[in-house]
Tab-separated table of C-alpha atoms in Angstrom:
chain	number	residue	atom	x	y	z
A	1	MET	CA	6.983	-29.014	-12.691
A	2	ALA	CA	9.276	-32.146	-13.564
A	3	ARG	CA	10.965	-31.127	-16.464
A	4	ALA	CA	11.322	-27.631	-14.885
A	5	ALA	CA	13.841	-29.790	-12.357
A	6	ASN	CA	15.616	-31.673	-15.229
A	7	LYS	CA	16.500	-28.326	-16.330
A	8	MET	CA	18.370	-27.236	-12.840
A	9	ALA	CA	19.637	-31.168	-12.490
A	10	ALA	CA	21.210	-31.641	-15.858
A	11	SER	CA	24.218	-32.706	-16.080
A	12	GLY	CA	27.392	-31.141	-17.774
A	13	THR	CA	27.624	-33.802	-20.095
A	14	ALA	CA	23.808	-33.377	-20.476
A	15	ARG	CA	24.182	-29.624	-21.528
A	16	MET	CA	26.857	-30.119	-23.566
A	17	ILE	CA	25.296	-32.396	-25.956
A	18	ALA	CA	21.912	-30.563	-26.181
A	19	LYS	CA	24.246	-27.356	-27.360
A	20	PHE	CA	25.839	-29.493	-29.537
A	21	ALA	CA	23.296	-31.309	-31.050
A	22	LYS	CA	20.890	-27.682	-31.716
A	23	ALA	CA	24.563	-26.148	-33.054
A	24	ARG	CA	24.357	-29.020	-35.655
A	25	ARG	CA	21.103	-29.014	-36.301
A	26	GLU	CA	20.937	-25.090	-37.177
A	27	GLN	CA	24.517	-25.881	-39.019
A	28	MET	CA	22.500	-28.527	-41.042
A	29	GLY	CA	19.403	-25.712	-41.503
A	30	LEU	CA	17.303	-28.516	-39.864
A	31	THR	CA	13.944	-27.388	-37.769
A	32	GLN	CA	13.436	-29.400	-34.512
A	33	GLU	CA	10.153	-30.593	-36.623
A	34	GLU	CA	12.213	-32.189	-39.334
A	35	LEU	CA	15.361	-33.403	-37.239
A	36	GLY	CA	12.445	-35.121	-35.040
A	37	ARG	CA	10.983	-37.121	-38.646
A	38	LEU	CA	14.487	-37.838	-39.444
A	39	ILE	CA	15.409	-39.526	-35.813
A	40	GLY	CA	11.880	-40.986	-35.299
A	41	TYR	CA	10.912	-37.800	-32.409
A	42	THR	CA	8.278	-35.673	-31.953
A	43	ALA	CA	9.613	-31.507	-32.023
A	44	SER	CA	8.554	-31.038	-28.428
A	45	ALA	CA	10.895	-34.043	-27.834
A	46	ILE	CA	13.832	-32.533	-29.663
A	47	SER	CA	12.676	-29.235	-27.980
A	48	ALA	CA	13.030	-31.318	-24.567
A	49	MET	CA	16.190	-32.094	-25.672
A	50	GLU	CA	17.228	-29.029	-26.256
A	51	THR	CA	16.817	-27.319	-23.162
A	52	CYS	CA	17.473	-30.076	-21.155
A	53	ALA	CA	14.151	-30.450	-20.212
A	54	GLN	CA	14.257	-34.026	-20.919
A	55	PRO	CA	18.110	-35.264	-21.540
A	56	ALA	CA	18.551	-37.649	-24.548
A	57	SER	CA	17.428	-41.341	-23.808
A	58	ASP	CA	20.327	-43.659	-24.675
A	59	LYS	CA	18.015	-44.530	-28.101
A	60	MET	CA	18.353	-40.584	-29.296
A	61	LEU	CA	21.545	-40.464	-28.635
A	62	MET	CA	22.362	-43.388	-30.899
A	63	GLU	CA	20.218	-41.725	-33.959
A	64	LEU	CA	21.720	-38.464	-33.213
A	65	GLU	CA	24.599	-40.052	-34.180
A	66	ARG	CA	23.630	-41.251	-36.814
A	67	VAL	CA	22.037	-37.843	-38.802
A	68	LEU	CA	23.646	-35.530	-36.805
A	69	GLY	CA	27.384	-37.324	-36.195
A	70	ASP	CA	29.109	-36.666	-38.946
A	71	GLY	CA	31.344	-38.740	-38.119
A	72	MET	CA	32.670	-37.300	-35.098
A	73	GLY	CA	32.158	-40.050	-32.572
A	74	ILE	CA	30.787	-37.221	-30.460
A	75	PHE	CA	27.172	-38.952	-29.528
A	76	GLU	CA	28.341	-41.960	-29.276
A	77	MET	CA	31.472	-41.373	-27.180
A	78	ALA	CA	28.426	-39.427	-24.760
A	79	ARG	CA	25.993	-42.545	-24.064
A	80	LYS	CA	28.706	-43.974	-21.531
A	81	PHE	CA	28.663	-40.610	-19.636
A	82	ILE	CA	24.903	-39.592	-20.081
A	83	LEU	CA	24.343	-43.624	-18.956
A	84	MET	CA	26.341	-42.661	-15.163
A	85	ASP	CA	24.443	-39.321	-15.078
A	86	LYS	CA	21.045	-41.935	-14.559
A	87	TYR	CA	22.768	-44.392	-11.298
A	88	PRO	CA	22.775	-42.935	-7.748
A	89	ALA	CA	25.568	-40.212	-7.080
A	90	GLN	CA	26.810	-43.273	-4.597
A	91	PHE	CA	26.787	-45.596	-7.429
A	92	GLN	CA	28.380	-43.466	-10.774
A	93	ASP	CA	32.229	-43.773	-9.928
A	94	PHE	CA	31.856	-47.836	-9.539
A	95	ALA	CA	29.665	-47.694	-12.396
A	96	LEU	CA	32.912	-46.240	-14.754
A	97	MET	CA	35.111	-48.966	-12.754
A	98	GLU	CA	32.835	-51.812	-13.825
A	99	ALA	CA	32.287	-51.510	-17.074
A	100	GLU	CA	35.858	-51.129	-17.984
A	101	ALA	CA	37.139	-54.431	-15.086
A	102	VAL	CA	39.614	-57.024	-15.920
A	103	SER	CA	37.408	-59.183	-13.323
A	104	LEU	CA	34.621	-58.490	-10.850
A	105	SER	CA	34.059	-60.898	-7.530
A	106	SER	CA	30.932	-60.120	-5.317
A	107	TYR	CA	28.938	-61.641	-2.819
A	108	GLU	CA	25.277	-60.615	-2.611
A	109	THR	CA	23.261	-61.181	0.769
A	110	TYR	CA	19.477	-59.897	0.090
A	111	VAL	CA	19.019	-59.808	-3.669
A	112	ILE	CA	20.414	-60.925	-7.088
A	113	ALA	CA	23.466	-59.094	-7.804
A	114	GLY	CA	22.760	-56.128	-10.445
A	115	LEU	CA	24.278	-57.031	-13.289
A	116	PHE	CA	22.028	-61.042	-13.535
A	117	GLN	CA	18.443	-58.824	-12.427
A	118	THR	CA	15.722	-58.998	-15.165
A	119	GLU	CA	14.217	-56.103	-16.619
A	120	THR	CA	10.932	-57.078	-14.168
A	121	TYR	CA	13.002	-57.976	-11.186
A	122	ALA	CA	15.249	-54.680	-11.268
A	123	ARG	CA	12.028	-52.762	-11.517
A	124	ALA	CA	10.110	-54.240	-9.129
A	125	LEU	CA	12.674	-53.960	-6.718
A	126	ILE	CA	13.971	-50.060	-7.869
A	127	GLY	CA	9.885	-49.823	-8.014
A	128	GLY	CA	9.469	-51.331	-4.170
A	129	GLY	CA	11.989	-49.254	-2.465
A	130	SER	CA	11.334	-46.790	0.244
A	131	PRO	CA	11.002	-44.139	-0.003
A	132	ALA	CA	8.800	-44.291	-3.423
A	133	LEU	CA	10.589	-43.400	-6.631
A	134	PRO	CA	8.202	-41.618	-9.129
A	135	LYS	CA	8.221	-43.583	-12.574
A	136	ALA	CA	10.669	-41.360	-14.330
A	137	GLU	CA	12.950	-41.974	-12.136
A	138	VAL	CA	12.234	-45.543	-11.864
A	139	ASP	CA	11.997	-46.079	-15.664
A	140	GLU	CA	15.579	-44.368	-15.882
A	141	LEU	CA	17.126	-46.443	-12.922
A	142	VAL	CA	15.892	-49.693	-14.688
A	143	GLU	CA	17.358	-48.353	-17.883
A	144	ALA	CA	21.121	-47.842	-16.582
A	145	ARG	CA	20.851	-51.987	-14.214
A	146	ILE	CA	20.133	-53.336	-17.596
A	147	ALA	CA	22.581	-51.828	-19.581
A	148	ARG	CA	25.364	-52.653	-17.565
A	149	ARG	CA	24.566	-56.802	-18.789
A	150	THR	CA	26.282	-55.574	-21.612
A	151	LEU	CA	29.917	-56.430	-19.925
A	152	PHE	CA	28.921	-59.686	-19.716
A	153	ASP	CA	29.560	-59.846	-23.775
A	154	ARG	CA	32.621	-57.177	-23.577
A	155	THR	CA	35.326	-58.663	-25.754
A	156	ASN	CA	38.914	-57.150	-25.555
A	157	PRO	CA	39.532	-58.663	-22.698
A	158	THR	CA	36.744	-59.942	-21.814
A	159	PRO	CA	36.264	-60.195	-18.229
A	160	LEU	CA	35.447	-62.530	-15.426
A	161	ILE	CA	32.586	-62.094	-13.403
A	162	GLU	CA	32.160	-64.483	-10.397
A	163	THR	CA	29.901	-64.057	-7.600
A	164	VAL	CA	28.415	-65.918	-4.596
A	165	LEU	CA	24.911	-65.448	-3.645
A	166	ASP	CA	23.512	-66.379	-0.451
A	167	GLU	CA	20.445	-68.511	-0.455
A	168	SER	CA	18.282	-66.161	1.089
A	169	ALA	CA	18.439	-64.098	-2.349
A	170	LEU	CA	17.151	-67.075	-4.141
A	171	LEU	CA	14.019	-67.930	-1.653
A	172	ARG	CA	12.828	-63.981	-1.233
A	173	THR	CA	10.116	-63.292	-3.869
A	174	ILE	CA	10.451	-59.756	-5.401
A	175	GLY	CA	7.831	-58.569	-7.521
A	176	SER	CA	5.525	-61.559	-8.156
A	177	ARG	CA	6.273	-65.385	-7.802
A	178	ASP	CA	6.391	-65.176	-11.905
A	179	ILE	CA	8.261	-62.307	-11.830
A	180	MET	CA	10.903	-64.504	-9.324
A	181	ARG	CA	10.323	-67.579	-11.699
A	182	GLU	CA	11.769	-65.484	-14.727
A	183	GLN	CA	14.808	-63.952	-12.519
A	184	LEU	CA	15.962	-68.008	-11.804
A	185	TYR	CA	15.897	-69.243	-14.861
A	186	ALA	CA	17.732	-66.480	-16.578
A	187	LEU	CA	20.500	-66.250	-13.612
A	188	ALA	CA	20.759	-69.947	-14.139
A	189	GLU	CA	20.976	-69.258	-18.003
A	190	ASP	CA	23.700	-66.521	-17.145
A	191	ALA	CA	25.503	-68.821	-14.831
A	192	GLU	CA	26.086	-70.877	-17.918
A	193	ARG	CA	28.184	-68.588	-19.698
A	194	ASP	CA	31.978	-69.231	-20.005
A	195	ASN	CA	33.157	-66.131	-18.355
A	196	VAL	CA	30.580	-66.077	-15.554
A	197	SER	CA	31.214	-68.376	-12.138
A	198	LEU	CA	28.108	-68.550	-9.908
A	199	GLN	CA	28.090	-70.210	-6.466
A	200	VAL	CA	25.430	-70.138	-3.770
A	201	LEU	CA	26.626	-69.803	-0.380
A	202	ARG	CA	23.312	-72.181	2.045
A	203	LEU	CA	21.074	-71.243	4.605
A	204	ASN	CA	22.301	-73.505	7.159
A	205	ARG	CA	25.934	-73.057	6.773
A	206	GLY	CA	26.187	-70.781	10.146
A	207	ALA	CA	25.269	-74.360	11.641
A	208	LYS	CA	27.845	-75.677	10.360
A	209	GLY	CA	30.467	-73.861	13.204
A	210	ALA	CA	31.634	-71.243	10.637
A	211	HIS	CA	29.980	-68.172	8.227
A	212	ALA	CA	32.586	-65.875	6.653
A	213	GLY	CA	29.158	-63.711	5.197
A	214	THR	CA	28.032	-62.239	8.380
A	215	PHE	CA	29.115	-59.041	7.581
A	216	GLY	CA	27.519	-58.451	3.977
A	217	ASP	CA	28.008	-57.435	0.454
A	218	MET	CA	31.133	-56.736	-1.322
A	219	THR	CA	32.387	-56.151	-4.757
A	220	LEU	CA	36.106	-56.783	-5.233
A	221	VAL	CA	37.031	-55.944	-8.509
A	222	THR	CA	40.725	-55.461	-10.893
A	223	THR	CA	40.976	-52.268	-13.102
A	224	SER	CA	41.403	-52.114	-16.624
A	225	GLU	CA	44.972	-50.630	-14.907
A	226	HIS	CA	44.927	-54.096	-13.101
A	227	HIS	CA	44.705	-52.052	-9.452
A	228	HIS	CA	42.645	-54.112	-7.056
A	229	VAL	CA	39.685	-52.149	-4.995
A	230	VAL	CA	36.376	-52.915	-3.144
A	231	TYR	CA	32.761	-51.509	-3.585
A	232	LEU	CA	31.048	-51.568	-0.226
A	233	GLU	CA	27.398	-50.042	-0.056
A	234	ALA	CA	24.592	-49.530	2.441
A	235	HIS	CA	21.554	-47.846	2.456
A	236	ASP	CA	22.443	-45.534	-0.275
A	237	GLU	CA	25.523	-44.589	1.115
A	238	SER	CA	28.861	-46.447	-1.037
A	239	VAL	CA	32.777	-46.707	0.014
A	240	LEU	CA	35.552	-47.784	-2.849
A	241	VAL	CA	38.325	-49.491	-0.584
A	242	SER	CA	41.864	-49.242	-2.468
A	243	ASP	CA	44.405	-49.493	0.861
A	244	PRO	CA	45.891	-52.402	0.501
A	245	VAL	CA	45.927	-53.864	3.953
A	246	LYS	CA	42.146	-53.459	3.413
A	247	VAL	CA	41.968	-55.191	0.336
A	248	ALA	CA	43.950	-57.548	1.149
A	249	ARG	CA	41.773	-58.453	4.649
A	250	LEU	CA	38.496	-58.496	2.432
A	251	THR	CA	39.683	-60.418	-0.472
A	252	HIS	CA	40.488	-63.296	1.774
A	253	ARG	CA	37.207	-63.034	3.381
A	254	TYR	CA	35.593	-63.148	0.134
A	255	ALA	CA	37.671	-66.191	-0.563
A	256	LYS	CA	36.580	-67.639	2.401
A	257	ILE	CA	32.708	-66.945	1.434
A	258	ARG	CA	33.348	-68.787	-1.655
A	259	SER	CA	34.838	-71.788	0.393
A	260	GLN	CA	31.781	-72.389	1.859
A	261	ALA	CA	29.568	-71.754	-1.065
A	262	LEU	CA	28.342	-74.836	-3.447
A	263	SER	CA	30.128	-75.664	-6.277
A	264	PRO	CA	29.462	-73.798	-9.171
A	265	ASP	CA	27.323	-77.029	-11.122
A	266	ASP	CA	25.571	-78.079	-7.795
A	267	SER	CA	24.663	-73.768	-7.419
A	268	VAL	CA	23.321	-73.979	-10.864
A	269	SER	CA	21.147	-77.388	-9.468
A	270	LEU	CA	19.778	-75.960	-7.038
A	271	ILE	CA	18.520	-72.860	-8.744
A	272	ARG	CA	16.907	-74.295	-11.393
A	273	LYS	CA	15.379	-76.262	-8.827
A	274	LEU	CA	13.657	-73.383	-7.413
A	275	ALA	CA	12.616	-72.032	-10.239
A	276	GLY	CA	10.755	-75.007	-11.016
A	277	GLU	CA	9.060	-75.071	-7.663
A	278	ALA	CA	8.333	-71.321	-8.371
A	279	ARG	CA	7.078	-72.503	-11.689
A	280	ASN	CA	4.607	-75.237	-9.780
A	281	ASP	CA	3.593	-72.889	-7.394
A	282	GLN	CA	5.267	-73.875	-4.628
A	283	HIS	CA	7.170	-71.886	-2.302
A	284	PRO	CA	10.581	-72.296	-2.898
A	285	ALA	CA	11.867	-72.484	0.665
A	286	VAL	CA	10.520	-76.084	0.621
A	287	VAL	CA	13.447	-76.824	-1.424
A	288	GLN	CA	15.872	-76.131	1.314
A	289	VAL	CA	14.501	-78.174	3.891
A	290	GLU	CA	14.615	-81.317	1.249
A	291	LEU	CA	18.207	-80.241	0.404
A	292	GLN	CA	20.340	-79.693	3.173
């Protein structure tokens, strides 16, 4: 039943790849079973790909490029667009923009920013949402989210990635204490990258008389064409703001949020301390009292 639904919902990219792969296989005189052996898949998996009952995974596309590509790069080029198909509809336009961005500056209030999520954290977060998703869809969304991390290592140009995390996102346990500990340590490691700046906005910020982050999450993007846009998302709905006046207002707000946060060095120290508390099975919330 799920495979029948996949055929109906298959994207144009998936359909094009299916037809091209079948044509190349037949041109080379290969059966589905023979192609499967060459790339490490069963004949039924090849059949499912060719009929769009189960679109090609990223790994399968790489293997198809190796065996059927003939130097044309068709399967390699398709990888990005097949990956985009796995994102929720409201995120797809932004995902393409993010992958090619010159800079990203985000403020996250509830959970660890998607770019920084570990696989186990992402799986617990996506799998624990409401309404519950089928396991296959969770697997696809997790794969797509983790694939976004290639942005960290992109060169020419290397993107500047700047994030302000509300402390509540660090204290909110997702999945389990072990998953959260792993996530916090990974977050601290990512924060040490040369092209990453990470700051934490403390829980007691409002007690100091000003809190610029009360309007919620935002991501400021400098595109590959050096245009400036802001991405906003809530409850499966999203908006890309490109009006210069609105972008300027949100940029100023983000600058104020960043100025109210801890320094990058103090932020990493706090994250590592929270991770240590989780390792010792002490609730991380204790730390925010001690460090105020």
